[in-house]
mmCIF file of C-alpha atoms and ligand atoms in Angstrom:
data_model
loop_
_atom_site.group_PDB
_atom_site.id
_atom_site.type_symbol
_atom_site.label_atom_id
_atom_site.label_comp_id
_atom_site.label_asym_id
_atom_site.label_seq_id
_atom_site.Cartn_x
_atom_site.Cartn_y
_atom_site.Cartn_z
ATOM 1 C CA UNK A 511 -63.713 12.997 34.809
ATOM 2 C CA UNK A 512 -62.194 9.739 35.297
ATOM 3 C CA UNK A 513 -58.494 11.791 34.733
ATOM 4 C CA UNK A 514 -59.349 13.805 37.545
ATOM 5 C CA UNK A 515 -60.442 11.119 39.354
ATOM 6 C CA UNK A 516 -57.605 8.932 38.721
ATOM 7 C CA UNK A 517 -55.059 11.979 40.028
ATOM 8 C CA UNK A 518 -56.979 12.729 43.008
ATOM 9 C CA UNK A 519 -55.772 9.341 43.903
ATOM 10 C CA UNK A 520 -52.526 9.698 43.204
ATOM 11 C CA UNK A 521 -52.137 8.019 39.909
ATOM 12 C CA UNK A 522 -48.818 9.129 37.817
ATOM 13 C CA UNK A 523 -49.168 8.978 34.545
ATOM 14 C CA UNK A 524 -45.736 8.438 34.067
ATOM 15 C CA UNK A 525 -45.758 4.605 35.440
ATOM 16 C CA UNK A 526 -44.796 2.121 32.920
ATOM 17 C CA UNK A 527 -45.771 -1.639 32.980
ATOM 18 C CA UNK A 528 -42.543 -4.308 33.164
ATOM 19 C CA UNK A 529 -42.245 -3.992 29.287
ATOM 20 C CA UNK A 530 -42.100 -0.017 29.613
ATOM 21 C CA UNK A 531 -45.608 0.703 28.022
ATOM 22 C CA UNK A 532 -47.666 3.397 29.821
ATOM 23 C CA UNK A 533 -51.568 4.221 30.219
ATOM 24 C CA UNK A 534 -51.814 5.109 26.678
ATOM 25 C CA UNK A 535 -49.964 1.930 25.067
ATOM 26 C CA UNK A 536 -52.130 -0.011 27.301
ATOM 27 C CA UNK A 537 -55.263 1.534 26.132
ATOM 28 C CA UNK A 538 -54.177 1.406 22.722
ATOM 29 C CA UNK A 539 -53.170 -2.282 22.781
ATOM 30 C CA UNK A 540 -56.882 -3.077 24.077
ATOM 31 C CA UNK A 541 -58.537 -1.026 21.772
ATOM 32 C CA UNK A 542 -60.121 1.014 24.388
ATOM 33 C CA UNK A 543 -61.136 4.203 22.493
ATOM 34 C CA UNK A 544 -62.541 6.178 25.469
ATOM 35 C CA UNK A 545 -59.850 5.522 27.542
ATOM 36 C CA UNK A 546 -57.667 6.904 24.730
ATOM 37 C CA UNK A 547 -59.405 10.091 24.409
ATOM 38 C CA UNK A 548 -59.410 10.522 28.230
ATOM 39 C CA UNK A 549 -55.410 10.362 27.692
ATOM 40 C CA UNK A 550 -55.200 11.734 24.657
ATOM 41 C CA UNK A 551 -56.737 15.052 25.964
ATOM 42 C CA UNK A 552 -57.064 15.238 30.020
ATOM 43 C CA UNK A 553 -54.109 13.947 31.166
ATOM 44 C CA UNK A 554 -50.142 14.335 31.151
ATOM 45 C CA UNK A 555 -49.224 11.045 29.974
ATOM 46 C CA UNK A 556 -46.690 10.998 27.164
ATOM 47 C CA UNK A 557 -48.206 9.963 23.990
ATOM 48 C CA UNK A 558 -44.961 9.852 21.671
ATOM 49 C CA UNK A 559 -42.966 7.729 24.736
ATOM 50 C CA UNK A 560 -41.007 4.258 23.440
ATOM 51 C CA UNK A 561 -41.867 1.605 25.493
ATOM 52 C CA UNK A 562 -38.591 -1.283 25.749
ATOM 53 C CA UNK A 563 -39.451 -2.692 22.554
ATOM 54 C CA UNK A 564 -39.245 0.794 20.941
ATOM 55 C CA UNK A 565 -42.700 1.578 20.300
ATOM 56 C CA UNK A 566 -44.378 4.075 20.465
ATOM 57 C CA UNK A 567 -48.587 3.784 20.957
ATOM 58 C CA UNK A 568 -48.638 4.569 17.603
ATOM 59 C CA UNK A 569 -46.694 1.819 16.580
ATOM 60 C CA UNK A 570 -49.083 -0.658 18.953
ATOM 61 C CA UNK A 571 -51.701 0.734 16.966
ATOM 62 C CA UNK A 572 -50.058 -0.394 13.738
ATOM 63 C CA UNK A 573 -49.120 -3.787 15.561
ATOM 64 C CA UNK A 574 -52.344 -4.684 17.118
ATOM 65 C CA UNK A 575 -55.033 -2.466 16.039
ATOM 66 C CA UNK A 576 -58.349 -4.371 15.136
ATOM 67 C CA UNK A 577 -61.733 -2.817 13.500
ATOM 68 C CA UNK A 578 -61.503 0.627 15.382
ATOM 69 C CA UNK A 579 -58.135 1.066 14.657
ATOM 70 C CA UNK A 580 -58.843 3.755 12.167
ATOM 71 C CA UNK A 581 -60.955 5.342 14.276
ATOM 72 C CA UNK A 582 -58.348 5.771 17.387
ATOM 73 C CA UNK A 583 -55.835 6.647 14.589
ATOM 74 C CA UNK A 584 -57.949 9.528 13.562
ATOM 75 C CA UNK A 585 -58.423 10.310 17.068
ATOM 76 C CA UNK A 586 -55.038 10.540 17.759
ATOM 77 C CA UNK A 587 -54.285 13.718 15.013
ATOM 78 C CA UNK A 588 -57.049 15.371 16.056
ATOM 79 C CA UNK A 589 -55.627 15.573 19.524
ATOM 80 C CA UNK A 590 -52.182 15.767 18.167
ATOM 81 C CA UNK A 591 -52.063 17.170 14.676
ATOM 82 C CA UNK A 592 -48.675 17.385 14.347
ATOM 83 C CA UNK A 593 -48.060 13.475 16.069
ATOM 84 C CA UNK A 594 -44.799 12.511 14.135
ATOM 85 C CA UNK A 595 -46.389 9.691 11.835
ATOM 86 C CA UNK A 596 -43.325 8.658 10.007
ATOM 87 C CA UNK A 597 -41.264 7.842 12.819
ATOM 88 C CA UNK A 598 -40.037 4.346 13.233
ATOM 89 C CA UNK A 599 -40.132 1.761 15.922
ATOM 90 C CA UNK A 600 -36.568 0.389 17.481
ATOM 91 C CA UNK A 601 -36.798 -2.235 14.048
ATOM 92 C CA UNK A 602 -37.435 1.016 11.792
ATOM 93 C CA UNK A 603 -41.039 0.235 11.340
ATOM 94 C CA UNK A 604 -43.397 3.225 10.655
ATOM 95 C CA UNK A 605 -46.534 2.491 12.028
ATOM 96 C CA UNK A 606 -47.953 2.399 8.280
ATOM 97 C CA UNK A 607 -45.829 -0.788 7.594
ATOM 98 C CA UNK A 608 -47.155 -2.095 10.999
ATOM 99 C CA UNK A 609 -50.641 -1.494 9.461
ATOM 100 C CA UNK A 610 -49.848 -2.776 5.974
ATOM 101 C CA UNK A 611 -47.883 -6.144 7.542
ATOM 102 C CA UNK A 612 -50.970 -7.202 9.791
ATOM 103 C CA UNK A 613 -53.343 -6.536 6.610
ATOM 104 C CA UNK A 614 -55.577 -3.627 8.336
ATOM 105 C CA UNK A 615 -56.376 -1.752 5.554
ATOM 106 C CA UNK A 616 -58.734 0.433 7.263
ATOM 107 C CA UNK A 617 -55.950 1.615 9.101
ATOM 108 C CA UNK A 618 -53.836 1.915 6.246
ATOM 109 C CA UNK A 619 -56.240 4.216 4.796
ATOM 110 C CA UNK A 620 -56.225 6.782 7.256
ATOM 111 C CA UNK A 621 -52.640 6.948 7.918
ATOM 112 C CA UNK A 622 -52.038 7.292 4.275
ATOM 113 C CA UNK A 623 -55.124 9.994 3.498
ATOM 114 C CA UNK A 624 -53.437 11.723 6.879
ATOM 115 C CA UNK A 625 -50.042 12.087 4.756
ATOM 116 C CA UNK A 626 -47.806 9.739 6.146
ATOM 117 C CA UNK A 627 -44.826 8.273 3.823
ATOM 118 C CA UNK A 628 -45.470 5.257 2.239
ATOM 119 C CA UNK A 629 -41.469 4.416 1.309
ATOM 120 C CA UNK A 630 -40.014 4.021 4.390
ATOM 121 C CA UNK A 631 -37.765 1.098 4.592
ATOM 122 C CA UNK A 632 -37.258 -1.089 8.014
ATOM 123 C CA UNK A 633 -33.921 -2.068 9.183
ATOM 124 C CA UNK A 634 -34.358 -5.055 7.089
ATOM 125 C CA UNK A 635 -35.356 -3.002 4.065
ATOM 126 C CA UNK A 636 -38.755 -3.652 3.711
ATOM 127 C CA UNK A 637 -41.365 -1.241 2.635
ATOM 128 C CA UNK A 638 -45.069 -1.473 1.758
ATOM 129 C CA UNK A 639 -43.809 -1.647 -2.063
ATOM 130 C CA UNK A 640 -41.919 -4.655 -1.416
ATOM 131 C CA UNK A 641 -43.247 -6.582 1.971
ATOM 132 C CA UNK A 642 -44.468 -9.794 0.509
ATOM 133 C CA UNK A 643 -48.342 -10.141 0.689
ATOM 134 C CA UNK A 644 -50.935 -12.669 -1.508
ATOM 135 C CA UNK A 645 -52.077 -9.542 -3.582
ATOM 136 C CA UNK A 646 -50.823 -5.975 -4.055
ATOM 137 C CA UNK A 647 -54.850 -4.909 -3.482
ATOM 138 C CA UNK A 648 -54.246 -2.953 -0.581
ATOM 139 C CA UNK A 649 -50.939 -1.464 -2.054
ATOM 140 C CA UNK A 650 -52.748 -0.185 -5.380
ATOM 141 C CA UNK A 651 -55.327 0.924 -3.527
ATOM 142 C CA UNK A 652 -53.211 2.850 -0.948
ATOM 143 C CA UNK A 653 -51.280 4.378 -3.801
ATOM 144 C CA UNK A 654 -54.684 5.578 -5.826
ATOM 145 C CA UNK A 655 -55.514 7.399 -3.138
ATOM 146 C CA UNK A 656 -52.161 9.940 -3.168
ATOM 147 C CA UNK A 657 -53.348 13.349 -4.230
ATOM 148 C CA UNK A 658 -50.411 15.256 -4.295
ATOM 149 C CA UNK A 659 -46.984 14.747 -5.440
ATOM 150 C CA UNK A 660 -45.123 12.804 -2.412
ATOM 151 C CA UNK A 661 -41.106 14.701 -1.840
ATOM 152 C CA UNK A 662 -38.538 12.990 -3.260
ATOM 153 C CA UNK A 663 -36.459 10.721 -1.238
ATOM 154 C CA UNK A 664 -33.257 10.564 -1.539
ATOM 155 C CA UNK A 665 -30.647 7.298 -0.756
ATOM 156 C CA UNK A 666 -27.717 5.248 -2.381
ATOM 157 C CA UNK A 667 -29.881 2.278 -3.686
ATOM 158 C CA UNK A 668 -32.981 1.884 -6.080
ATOM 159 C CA UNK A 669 -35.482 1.550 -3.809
ATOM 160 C CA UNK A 670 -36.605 -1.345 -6.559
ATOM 161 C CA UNK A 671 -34.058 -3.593 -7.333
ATOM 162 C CA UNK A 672 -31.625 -1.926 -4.896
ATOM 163 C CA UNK A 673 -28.905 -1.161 -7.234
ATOM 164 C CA UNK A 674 -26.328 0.962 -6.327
ATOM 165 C CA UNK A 675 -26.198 4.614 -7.743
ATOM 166 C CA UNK A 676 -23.019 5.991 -9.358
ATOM 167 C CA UNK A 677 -21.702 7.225 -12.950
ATOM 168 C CA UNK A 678 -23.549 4.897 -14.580
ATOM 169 C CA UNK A 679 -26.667 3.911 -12.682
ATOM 170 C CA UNK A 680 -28.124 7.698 -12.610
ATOM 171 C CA UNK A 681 -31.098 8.565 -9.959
ATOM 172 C CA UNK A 682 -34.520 9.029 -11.361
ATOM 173 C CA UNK A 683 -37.935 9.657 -9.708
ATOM 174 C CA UNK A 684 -41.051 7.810 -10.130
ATOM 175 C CA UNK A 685 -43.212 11.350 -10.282
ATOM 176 C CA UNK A 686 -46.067 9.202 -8.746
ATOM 177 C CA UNK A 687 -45.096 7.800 -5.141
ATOM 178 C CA UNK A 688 -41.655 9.499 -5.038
ATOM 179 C CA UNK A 689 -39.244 6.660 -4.795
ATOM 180 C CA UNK A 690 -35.724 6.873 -5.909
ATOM 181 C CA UNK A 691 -35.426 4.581 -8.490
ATOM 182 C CA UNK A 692 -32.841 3.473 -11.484
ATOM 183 C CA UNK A 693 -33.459 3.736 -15.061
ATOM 184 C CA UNK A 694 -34.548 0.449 -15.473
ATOM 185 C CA UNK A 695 -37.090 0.464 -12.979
ATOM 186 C CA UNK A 696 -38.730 3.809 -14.188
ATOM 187 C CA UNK A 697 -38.312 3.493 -17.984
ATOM 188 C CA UNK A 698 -42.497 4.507 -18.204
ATOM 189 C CA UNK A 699 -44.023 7.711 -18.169
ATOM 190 C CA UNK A 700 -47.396 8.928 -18.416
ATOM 191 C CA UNK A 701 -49.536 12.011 -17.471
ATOM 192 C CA UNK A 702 -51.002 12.435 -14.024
ATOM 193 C CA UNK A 703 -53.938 14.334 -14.626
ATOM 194 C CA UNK A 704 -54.432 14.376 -10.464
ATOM 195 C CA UNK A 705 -50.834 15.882 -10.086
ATOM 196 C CA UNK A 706 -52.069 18.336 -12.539
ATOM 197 C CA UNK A 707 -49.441 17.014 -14.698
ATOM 198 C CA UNK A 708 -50.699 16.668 -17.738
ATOM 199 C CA UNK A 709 -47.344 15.674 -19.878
ATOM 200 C CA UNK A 710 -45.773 11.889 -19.780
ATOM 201 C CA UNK A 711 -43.686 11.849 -16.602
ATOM 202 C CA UNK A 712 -41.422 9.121 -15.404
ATOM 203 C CA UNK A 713 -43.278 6.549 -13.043
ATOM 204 C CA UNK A 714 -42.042 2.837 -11.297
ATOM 205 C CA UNK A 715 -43.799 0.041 -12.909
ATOM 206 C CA UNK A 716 -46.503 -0.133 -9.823
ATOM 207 C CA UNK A 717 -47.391 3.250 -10.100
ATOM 208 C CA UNK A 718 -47.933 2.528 -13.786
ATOM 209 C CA UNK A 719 -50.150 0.054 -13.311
ATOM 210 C CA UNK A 720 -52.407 2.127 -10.698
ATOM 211 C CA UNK A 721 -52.021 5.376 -12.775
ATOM 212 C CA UNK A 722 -53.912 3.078 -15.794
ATOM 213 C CA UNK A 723 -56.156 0.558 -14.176
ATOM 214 C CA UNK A 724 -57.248 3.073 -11.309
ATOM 215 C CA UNK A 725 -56.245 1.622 -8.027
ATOM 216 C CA UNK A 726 -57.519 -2.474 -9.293
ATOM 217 C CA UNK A 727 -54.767 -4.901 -9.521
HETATM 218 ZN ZN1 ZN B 982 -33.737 -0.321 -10.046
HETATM 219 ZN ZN1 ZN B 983 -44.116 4.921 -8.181
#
């Protein structure tokens, strides 16, 4: 194999490039889905390591994944099923958000069918939900495909309008995508027949929206 090859000459898969980004970030970066399974399952290189921009090759995936991106993603939990997906970069970027800022929706789609969180905030408190994009296509989409009820999160904020919780400002759920949410922001509630809940429940205004138009904004 080209592994065993590659070690018979002495190769250490532990070298890192000037930017700290070993064999796998590399392969990643270029796309090079061979290469990646190679890695992925002959070879000792660490496939969760940060490189000095805090990434993991997940998160390069997420950055500059093109049209096989999906397919390297997929590739990646079959080798590693259990490939921490909601872990963020050193900016708090989960490699969904990557996905969902560069517009890969392909990508998107698997990491979200795989069961990945689709709340998580960056250090600058942007989300999916909120990231500003031309349409909310891919976000309505994204969320029409959840199949089972997300956990709850839980915070100090409304992960809407980002008011702070106390005596007044009690925390709800949106039932749908999980987020902690206000009163305000939550004040609809229908069934979700795919939740197998089959009684009005409380749901954000987005959710809404999917729950009744099915996933077309
Ligand atoms: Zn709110
Ligand atoms: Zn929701």
């Amino acid at each position: 194999t080209i592994c065993s090859v590659l070690l018979e000459n002495g190769v250490d898969f532990a070298a890192v490039d000037e930017n700290g980004n070993n064999a796998l970030h590399l392969a990643v970066m270029h796309g090079r889905l061979n290469n990646i399974r190679v890695l992925l399952t002959e070879c000792t290189v660490d496939a969760e390591a940060f490189n000095l921009r805090g990434q993991s090759p997940l998160h390069i995936l997420g950055q500059y994944g093109k049209e096989n991106a999906a397919a390297i993603f997929d590739l990646f939990l079959e080798c590693m099923p259990e490939y921490p997906l909601d872990k963020p970069d050193a900016e708090g970027n989960t490699v969904l958000l990557l996905a969902y800022m560069k517009g890969n929706a392909n990508l998107c789609r698997a990491i979200v069918r795989s069961g990945a969180r689709l709340r998580v905030n960056n250090n600058q408190g942007v989300n999916i939900f909120n990231y500003q994009v031309a349409t909310k296509q891919l976000l309505f989409r994204l969320l029409d495909m959840l199949s089972k009820e997300p956990p709850w999160c839980d915070g100090s904020n409304c992960y809407e309008c980002t008011a702070k919780f106390g005596v007044t400002t009690r925390k709800h759920h949106c039932r749908h995508c999980g987020r902690l949410l206000c009163h305000k922001c939550s004040t609809k509630e229908i069934p979700i027949i795919k939740f197998d809940l089959n009684k009005p429940v409380r749901v954000c205004n987005i959710c809404f929206d999917v729950l009744t138009l099915g996933g077309v904004s």
